[in-house]
């Protein structure tokens, strides 16, 4: 018996045309192979690119959170810039992460605190005396700035960040006071650079700083 012709299955499937020739196979729907665009204009394109930037920054921070101080500091700055661009689209970063199924708790915590983990938890006993002097200086500088009516976030945040770094270098401040300063960092990080803290916040921050300053001196005396 002769073998089945190669065209047998084709003719069986599609039949023959009136001309006796097999019909053309169904046309391939090229639309299924086309790129799906999320935007139709430049404004929408910019929106989705900004959202993608936030997504990428969060994921990267989750992996670098406990190391690479310069990289983390850069990511924190990029995060603030990106969030300012999409503040109307992402009022709550945790809701954004839930929507896009992101699980990056370490990154969220780092962005809230606003300084790299290597700075927040750094301790170097060899340089302890130097850090003690720096810490006292940072306390006084920040309290004087508040008394001189400096209220803008971009004025206060750098000084508070420097104070936090020095405190963690000497590790002398009781946990409760350190937590209060960390919470102030979180508060300032949630605000824009041009924002200002109000009179009530200024008074409370001064109160917390003065108490922390006194507790810091007491802790040094206890160790001596």
PDB file of C-alpha atoms in Angstrom:
ATOM      1  CA  UNK A   1       0.000   0.000   0.000  1.00  0.00           C
ATOM      2  CA  UNK A   2       1.267   3.437  -0.883  1.00  0.00           C
ATOM      3  CA  UNK A   3       1.981   5.905   1.893  1.00  0.00           C
ATOM      4  CA  UNK A   4      -0.548   8.600   2.763  1.00  0.00           C
ATOM      5  CA  UNK A   5       0.051  11.825   0.774  1.00  0.00           C
ATOM      6  CA  UNK A   6       1.446  14.730   2.708  1.00  0.00           C
ATOM      7  CA  UNK A   7      -1.555  16.819   1.658  1.00  0.00           C
ATOM      8  CA  UNK A   8      -4.115  14.348   3.006  1.00  0.00           C
ATOM      9  CA  UNK A   9      -4.530  15.863   6.439  1.00  0.00           C
ATOM     10  CA  UNK A  10      -4.712  19.359   4.928  1.00  0.00           C
ATOM     11  CA  UNK A  11      -7.475  18.374   2.460  1.00  0.00           C
ATOM     12  CA  UNK A  12      -9.346  16.507   5.142  1.00  0.00           C
ATOM     13  CA  UNK A  13      -9.265  19.471   7.461  1.00  0.00           C
ATOM     14  CA  UNK A  14     -10.144  22.203   4.991  1.00  0.00           C
ATOM     15  CA  UNK A  15     -11.908  20.378   2.121  1.00  0.00           C
ATOM     16  CA  UNK A  16     -11.570  21.639  -1.438  1.00  0.00           C
ATOM     17  CA  UNK A  17     -12.732  24.779  -3.154  1.00  0.00           C
ATOM     18  CA  UNK A  18     -15.039  24.905  -6.153  1.00  0.00           C
ATOM     19  CA  UNK A  19     -11.968  25.117  -8.341  1.00  0.00           C
ATOM     20  CA  UNK A  20     -10.763  21.831  -6.976  1.00  0.00           C
ATOM     21  CA  UNK A  21      -7.893  23.522  -5.177  1.00  0.00           C
ATOM     22  CA  UNK A  22      -7.598  23.500  -1.413  1.00  0.00           C
ATOM     23  CA  UNK A  23      -8.671  26.780   0.216  1.00  0.00           C
ATOM     24  CA  UNK A  24      -6.170  29.065   1.903  1.00  0.00           C
ATOM     25  CA  UNK A  25      -5.594  28.369   5.611  1.00  0.00           C
ATOM     26  CA  UNK A  26      -7.198  30.770   8.093  1.00  0.00           C
ATOM     27  CA  UNK A  27      -5.324  34.062   8.314  1.00  0.00           C
ATOM     28  CA  UNK A  28      -3.107  34.585  11.375  1.00  0.00           C
ATOM     29  CA  UNK A  29      -4.400  37.338  13.620  1.00  0.00           C
ATOM     30  CA  UNK A  30      -1.385  39.642  13.739  1.00  0.00           C
ATOM     31  CA  UNK A  31      -3.054  41.761  16.444  1.00  0.00           C
ATOM     32  CA  UNK A  32      -2.238  39.037  19.000  1.00  0.00           C
ATOM     33  CA  UNK A  33       1.449  39.556  18.344  1.00  0.00           C
ATOM     34  CA  UNK A  34       1.380  43.337  18.651  1.00  0.00           C
ATOM     35  CA  UNK A  35       2.781  45.266  21.628  1.00  0.00           C
ATOM     36  CA  UNK A  36       0.089  46.355  24.065  1.00  0.00           C
ATOM     37  CA  UNK A  37       0.494  50.024  24.944  1.00  0.00           C
ATOM     38  CA  UNK A  38      -0.606  51.307  28.315  1.00  0.00           C
ATOM     39  CA  UNK A  39      -0.672  54.871  27.100  1.00  0.00           C
ATOM     40  CA  UNK A  40      -1.903  56.870  24.129  1.00  0.00           C
ATOM     41  CA  UNK A  41      -0.210  60.186  24.843  1.00  0.00           C
ATOM     42  CA  UNK A  42       2.954  61.584  26.406  1.00  0.00           C
ATOM     43  CA  UNK A  43       1.245  62.444  29.688  1.00  0.00           C
ATOM     44  CA  UNK A  44       0.104  58.864  30.255  1.00  0.00           C
ATOM     45  CA  UNK A  45       3.478  57.565  29.124  1.00  0.00           C
ATOM     46  CA  UNK A  46       5.231  59.710  31.730  1.00  0.00           C
ATOM     47  CA  UNK A  47       2.791  58.506  34.396  1.00  0.00           C
ATOM     48  CA  UNK A  48       3.505  54.826  33.755  1.00  0.00           C
ATOM     49  CA  UNK A  49       7.246  55.418  33.523  1.00  0.00           C
ATOM     50  CA  UNK A  50       7.177  57.156  36.919  1.00  0.00           C
ATOM     51  CA  UNK A  51       5.197  54.287  38.436  1.00  0.00           C
ATOM     52  CA  UNK A  52       7.727  51.842  37.003  1.00  0.00           C
ATOM     53  CA  UNK A  53      10.540  53.871  38.580  1.00  0.00           C
ATOM     54  CA  UNK A  54       8.921  53.669  42.023  1.00  0.00           C
ATOM     55  CA  UNK A  55       8.423  49.902  41.607  1.00  0.00           C
ATOM     56  CA  UNK A  56      12.065  49.370  40.606  1.00  0.00           C
ATOM     57  CA  UNK A  57      13.429  51.553  43.422  1.00  0.00           C
ATOM     58  CA  UNK A  58      11.428  49.649  46.075  1.00  0.00           C
ATOM     59  CA  UNK A  59      12.571  46.242  44.800  1.00  0.00           C
ATOM     60  CA  UNK A  60      16.219  47.347  44.609  1.00  0.00           C
ATOM     61  CA  UNK A  61      16.148  48.783  48.127  1.00  0.00           C
ATOM     62  CA  UNK A  62      14.756  45.517  49.498  1.00  0.00           C
ATOM     63  CA  UNK A  63      17.936  43.767  48.317  1.00  0.00           C
ATOM     64  CA  UNK A  64      20.420  46.490  49.325  1.00  0.00           C
ATOM     65  CA  UNK A  65      18.764  47.648  52.555  1.00  0.00           C
ATOM     66  CA  UNK A  66      21.358  46.237  54.975  1.00  0.00           C
ATOM     67  CA  UNK A  67      24.497  47.151  53.049  1.00  0.00           C
ATOM     68  CA  UNK A  68      26.054  49.485  50.507  1.00  0.00           C
ATOM     69  CA  UNK A  69      25.510  52.793  52.279  1.00  0.00           C
ATOM     70  CA  UNK A  70      26.143  55.055  49.232  1.00  0.00           C
ATOM     71  CA  UNK A  71      23.746  53.023  47.068  1.00  0.00           C
ATOM     72  CA  UNK A  72      21.021  53.071  49.718  1.00  0.00           C
ATOM     73  CA  UNK A  73      21.414  56.788  50.275  1.00  0.00           C
ATOM     74  CA  UNK A  74      21.076  57.332  46.524  1.00  0.00           C
ATOM     75  CA  UNK A  75      17.970  55.123  46.366  1.00  0.00           C
ATOM     76  CA  UNK A  76      16.378  57.045  49.247  1.00  0.00           C
ATOM     77  CA  UNK A  77      16.938  60.300  47.362  1.00  0.00           C
ATOM     78  CA  UNK A  78      15.575  58.777  44.135  1.00  0.00           C
ATOM     79  CA  UNK A  79      12.547  57.450  46.012  1.00  0.00           C
ATOM     80  CA  UNK A  80      11.721  60.907  47.369  1.00  0.00           C
ATOM     81  CA  UNK A  81      12.013  62.432  43.898  1.00  0.00           C
ATOM     82  CA  UNK A  82       9.925  59.694  42.273  1.00  0.00           C
ATOM     83  CA  UNK A  83       7.217  59.886  44.946  1.00  0.00           C
ATOM     84  CA  UNK A  84       6.943  63.651  44.487  1.00  0.00           C
ATOM     85  CA  UNK A  85       6.212  63.050  40.801  1.00  0.00           C
ATOM     86  CA  UNK A  86       3.444  60.510  41.503  1.00  0.00           C
ATOM     87  CA  UNK A  87       2.073  61.822  44.805  1.00  0.00           C
ATOM     88  CA  UNK A  88      -1.404  62.130  43.258  1.00  0.00           C
ATOM     89  CA  UNK A  89      -1.236  58.511  42.029  1.00  0.00           C
ATOM     90  CA  UNK A  90       0.405  56.954  45.111  1.00  0.00           C
ATOM     91  CA  UNK A  91      -0.899  58.616  48.273  1.00  0.00           C
ATOM     92  CA  UNK A  92       0.092  55.501  50.241  1.00  0.00           C
ATOM     93  CA  UNK A  93       3.142  53.433  49.233  1.00  0.00           C
ATOM     94  CA  UNK A  94       1.915  50.378  51.141  1.00  0.00           C
ATOM     95  CA  UNK A  95      -1.324  50.415  49.141  1.00  0.00           C
ATOM     96  CA  UNK A  96       0.758  50.693  45.956  1.00  0.00           C
ATOM     97  CA  UNK A  97       2.755  47.622  46.991  1.00  0.00           C
ATOM     98  CA  UNK A  98      -0.403  45.688  47.747  1.00  0.00           C
ATOM     99  CA  UNK A  99      -1.876  46.556  44.360  1.00  0.00           C
ATOM    100  CA  UNK A 100       1.235  45.386  42.519  1.00  0.00           C
ATOM    101  CA  UNK A 101       1.829  42.404  44.859  1.00  0.00           C
ATOM    102  CA  UNK A 102       5.138  43.705  46.198  1.00  0.00           C
ATOM    103  CA  UNK A 103       6.464  42.326  49.494  1.00  0.00           C
ATOM    104  CA  UNK A 104       9.336  44.592  50.504  1.00  0.00           C
ATOM    105  CA  UNK A 105       8.895  45.451  54.216  1.00  0.00           C
ATOM    106  CA  UNK A 106      12.581  46.247  54.743  1.00  0.00           C
ATOM    107  CA  UNK A 107      12.525  48.753  51.881  1.00  0.00           C
ATOM    108  CA  UNK A 108       9.399  50.483  53.207  1.00  0.00           C
ATOM    109  CA  UNK A 109      10.929  50.768  56.674  1.00  0.00           C
ATOM    110  CA  UNK A 110      14.136  52.195  55.221  1.00  0.00           C
ATOM    111  CA  UNK A 111      12.266  54.800  53.170  1.00  0.00           C
ATOM    112  CA  UNK A 112      10.259  55.810  56.246  1.00  0.00           C
ATOM    113  CA  UNK A 113      13.383  56.326  58.365  1.00  0.00           C
ATOM    114  CA  UNK A 114      15.202  58.045  55.528  1.00  0.00           C
ATOM    115  CA  UNK A 115      18.779  56.971  56.273  1.00  0.00           C
ATOM    116  CA  UNK A 116      20.651  53.758  55.323  1.00  0.00           C
ATOM    117  CA  UNK A 117      20.635  50.904  57.854  1.00  0.00           C
ATOM    118  CA  UNK A 118      24.422  51.023  58.016  1.00  0.00           C
ATOM    119  CA  UNK A 119      24.122  54.569  59.347  1.00  0.00           C
ATOM    120  CA  UNK A 120      21.181  53.896  61.628  1.00  0.00           C
ATOM    121  CA  UNK A 121      22.881  50.973  63.377  1.00  0.00           C
ATOM    122  CA  UNK A 122      26.568  51.784  62.985  1.00  0.00           C
ATOM    123  CA  UNK A 123      28.804  51.540  66.065  1.00  0.00           C
ATOM    124  CA  UNK A 124      32.560  52.161  66.186  1.00  0.00           C
ATOM    125  CA  UNK A 125      33.960  52.073  69.765  1.00  0.00           C
ATOM    126  CA  UNK A 126      37.390  53.278  68.623  1.00  0.00           C
ATOM    127  CA  UNK A 127      35.949  56.607  67.527  1.00  0.00           C
ATOM    128  CA  UNK A 128      33.566  56.883  70.469  1.00  0.00           C
ATOM    129  CA  UNK A 129      35.032  60.102  71.922  1.00  0.00           C
ATOM    130  CA  UNK A 130      34.870  61.811  68.549  1.00  0.00           C
ATOM    131  CA  UNK A 131      31.252  60.738  68.060  1.00  0.00           C
ATOM    132  CA  UNK A 132      30.280  61.943  71.530  1.00  0.00           C
ATOM    133  CA  UNK A 133      31.596  65.413  70.700  1.00  0.00           C
ATOM    134  CA  UNK A 134      29.824  65.359  67.330  1.00  0.00           C
ATOM    135  CA  UNK A 135      26.571  64.229  68.948  1.00  0.00           C
ATOM    136  CA  UNK A 136      26.618  67.080  71.453  1.00  0.00           C
ATOM    137  CA  UNK A 137      27.307  69.491  68.604  1.00  0.00           C
ATOM    138  CA  UNK A 138      24.427  68.111  66.518  1.00  0.00           C
ATOM    139  CA  UNK A 139      22.021  68.377  69.464  1.00  0.00           C
ATOM    140  CA  UNK A 140      22.928  72.018  70.076  1.00  0.00           C
ATOM    141  CA  UNK A 141      22.924  72.964  66.387  1.00  0.00           C
ATOM    142  CA  UNK A 142      19.465  71.520  65.792  1.00  0.00           C
ATOM    143  CA  UNK A 143      17.934  73.002  68.940  1.00  0.00           C
ATOM    144  CA  UNK A 144      19.417  76.425  68.127  1.00  0.00           C
ATOM    145  CA  UNK A 145      18.040  76.199  64.578  1.00  0.00           C
ATOM    146  CA  UNK A 146      14.533  75.509  65.879  1.00  0.00           C
ATOM    147  CA  UNK A 147      14.798  78.402  68.334  1.00  0.00           C
ATOM    148  CA  UNK A 148      15.797  80.624  65.382  1.00  0.00           C
ATOM    149  CA  UNK A 149      12.493  79.684  63.731  1.00  0.00           C
ATOM    150  CA  UNK A 150      13.872  77.283  61.119  1.00  0.00           C
ATOM    151  CA  UNK A 151      10.892  75.101  60.218  1.00  0.00           C
ATOM    152  CA  UNK A 152      11.376  73.895  56.624  1.00  0.00           C
ATOM    153  CA  UNK A 153      11.915  70.183  56.110  1.00  0.00           C
ATOM    154  CA  UNK A 154      14.959  70.693  53.876  1.00  0.00           C
ATOM    155  CA  UNK A 155      16.544  72.754  56.679  1.00  0.00           C
ATOM    156  CA  UNK A 156      15.748  70.467  59.613  1.00  0.00           C
ATOM    157  CA  UNK A 157      16.065  67.004  58.079  1.00  0.00           C
ATOM    158  CA  UNK A 158      19.834  67.082  57.348  1.00  0.00           C
ATOM    159  CA  UNK A 159      20.580  68.142  60.930  1.00  0.00           C
ATOM    160  CA  UNK A 160      18.270  65.497  62.397  1.00  0.00           C
ATOM    161  CA  UNK A 161      19.821  62.846  60.140  1.00  0.00           C
ATOM    162  CA  UNK A 162      23.325  63.834  61.265  1.00  0.00           C
ATOM    163  CA  UNK A 163      22.209  63.644  64.900  1.00  0.00           C
ATOM    164  CA  UNK A 164      20.723  60.175  64.359  1.00  0.00           C
ATOM    165  CA  UNK A 165      23.947  58.945  62.794  1.00  0.00           C
ATOM    166  CA  UNK A 166      26.073  60.247  65.671  1.00  0.00           C
ATOM    167  CA  UNK A 167      23.761  58.788  68.307  1.00  0.00           C
ATOM    168  CA  UNK A 168      23.983  55.335  66.749  1.00  0.00           C
ATOM    169  CA  UNK A 169      27.743  55.600  66.512  1.00  0.00           C
ATOM    170  CA  UNK A 170      28.075  56.063  70.284  1.00  0.00           C
ATOM    171  CA  UNK A 171      25.017  53.972  71.233  1.00  0.00           C
ATOM    172  CA  UNK A 172      24.575  55.823  74.524  1.00  0.00           C
ATOM    173  CA  UNK A 173      21.030  57.141  74.259  1.00  0.00           C
ATOM    174  CA  UNK A 174      18.260  55.140  75.954  1.00  0.00           C
ATOM    175  CA  UNK A 175      16.028  53.330  73.463  1.00  0.00           C
ATOM    176  CA  UNK A 176      12.919  55.395  74.183  1.00  0.00           C
ATOM    177  CA  UNK A 177      14.618  58.671  73.246  1.00  0.00           C
ATOM    178  CA  UNK A 178      16.306  57.179  70.194  1.00  0.00           C
ATOM    179  CA  UNK A 179      12.887  55.961  69.036  1.00  0.00           C
ATOM    180  CA  UNK A 180      11.447  59.468  69.362  1.00  0.00           C
ATOM    181  CA  UNK A 181      14.186  60.940  67.177  1.00  0.00           C
ATOM    182  CA  UNK A 182      13.706  58.150  64.635  1.00  0.00           C
ATOM    183  CA  UNK A 183       9.974  58.916  64.573  1.00  0.00           C
ATOM    184  CA  UNK A 184      10.739  62.555  63.828  1.00  0.00           C
ATOM    185  CA  UNK A 185      12.850  61.421  60.886  1.00  0.00           C
ATOM    186  CA  UNK A 186       9.917  59.371  59.645  1.00  0.00           C
ATOM    187  CA  UNK A 187       7.601  62.363  60.043  1.00  0.00           C
ATOM    188  CA  UNK A 188       9.906  64.650  58.057  1.00  0.00           C
ATOM    189  CA  UNK A 189      10.401  62.016  55.372  1.00  0.00           C
ATOM    190  CA  UNK A 190       6.666  61.915  54.794  1.00  0.00           C
ATOM    191  CA  UNK A 191       6.677  65.646  54.012  1.00  0.00           C
ATOM    192  CA  UNK A 192       7.933  67.596  51.005  1.00  0.00           C
ATOM    193  CA  UNK A 193      11.169  69.576  51.147  1.00  0.00           C
ATOM    194  CA  UNK A 194       9.315  72.888  50.976  1.00  0.00           C
ATOM    195  CA  UNK A 195       6.885  71.927  53.759  1.00  0.00           C
ATOM    196  CA  UNK A 196       7.282  73.399  57.232  1.00  0.00           C
ATOM    197  CA  UNK A 197       6.485  71.937  60.620  1.00  0.00           C
ATOM    198  CA  UNK A 198       3.946  73.960  62.580  1.00  0.00           C
ATOM    199  CA  UNK A 199       4.416  75.729  65.916  1.00  0.00           C
ATOM    200  CA  UNK A 200       3.096  72.777  67.897  1.00  0.00           C
ATOM    201  CA  UNK A 201       5.515  70.415  66.151  1.00  0.00           C
ATOM    202  CA  UNK A 202       8.421  72.803  66.722  1.00  0.00           C
ATOM    203  CA  UNK A 203       7.633  72.924  70.419  1.00  0.00           C
ATOM    204  CA  UNK A 204       7.281  69.142  70.677  1.00  0.00           C
ATOM    205  CA  UNK A 205      10.489  68.499  68.719  1.00  0.00           C
ATOM    206  CA  UNK A 206      12.400  70.903  70.960  1.00  0.00           C
ATOM    207  CA  UNK A 207      10.962  69.180  74.026  1.00  0.00           C
ATOM    208  CA  UNK A 208      11.980  65.740  72.733  1.00  0.00           C
ATOM    209  CA  UNK A 209      15.460  66.957  71.793  1.00  0.00           C
ATOM    210  CA  UNK A 210      16.087  68.583  75.163  1.00  0.00           C
ATOM    211  CA  UNK A 211      14.979  65.444  76.999  1.00  0.00           C
ATOM    212  CA  UNK A 212      17.110  63.260  74.729  1.00  0.00           C
ATOM    213  CA  UNK A 213      20.076  65.600  75.186  1.00  0.00           C
ATOM    214  CA  UNK A 214      19.801  65.387  78.966  1.00  0.00           C
ATOM    215  CA  UNK A 215      19.368  61.595  78.814  1.00  0.00           C
ATOM    216  CA  UNK A 216      22.442  61.371  76.596  1.00  0.00           C
ATOM    217  CA  UNK A 217      24.538  63.233  79.184  1.00  0.00           C
ATOM    218  CA  UNK A 218      23.198  61.015  81.972  1.00  0.00           C
ATOM    219  CA  UNK A 219      24.077  57.878  80.030  1.00  0.00           C
ATOM    220  CA  UNK A 220      27.635  59.135  79.548  1.00  0.00           C
ATOM    221  CA  UNK A 221      27.951  59.824  83.278  1.00  0.00           C
ATOM    222  CA  UNK A 222      26.692  56.338  84.115  1.00  0.00           C
ATOM    223  CA  UNK A 223      29.410  54.801  81.912  1.00  0.00           C
ATOM    224  CA  UNK A 224      32.221  56.861  83.402  1.00  0.00           C
TER     225      UNK A 224
END
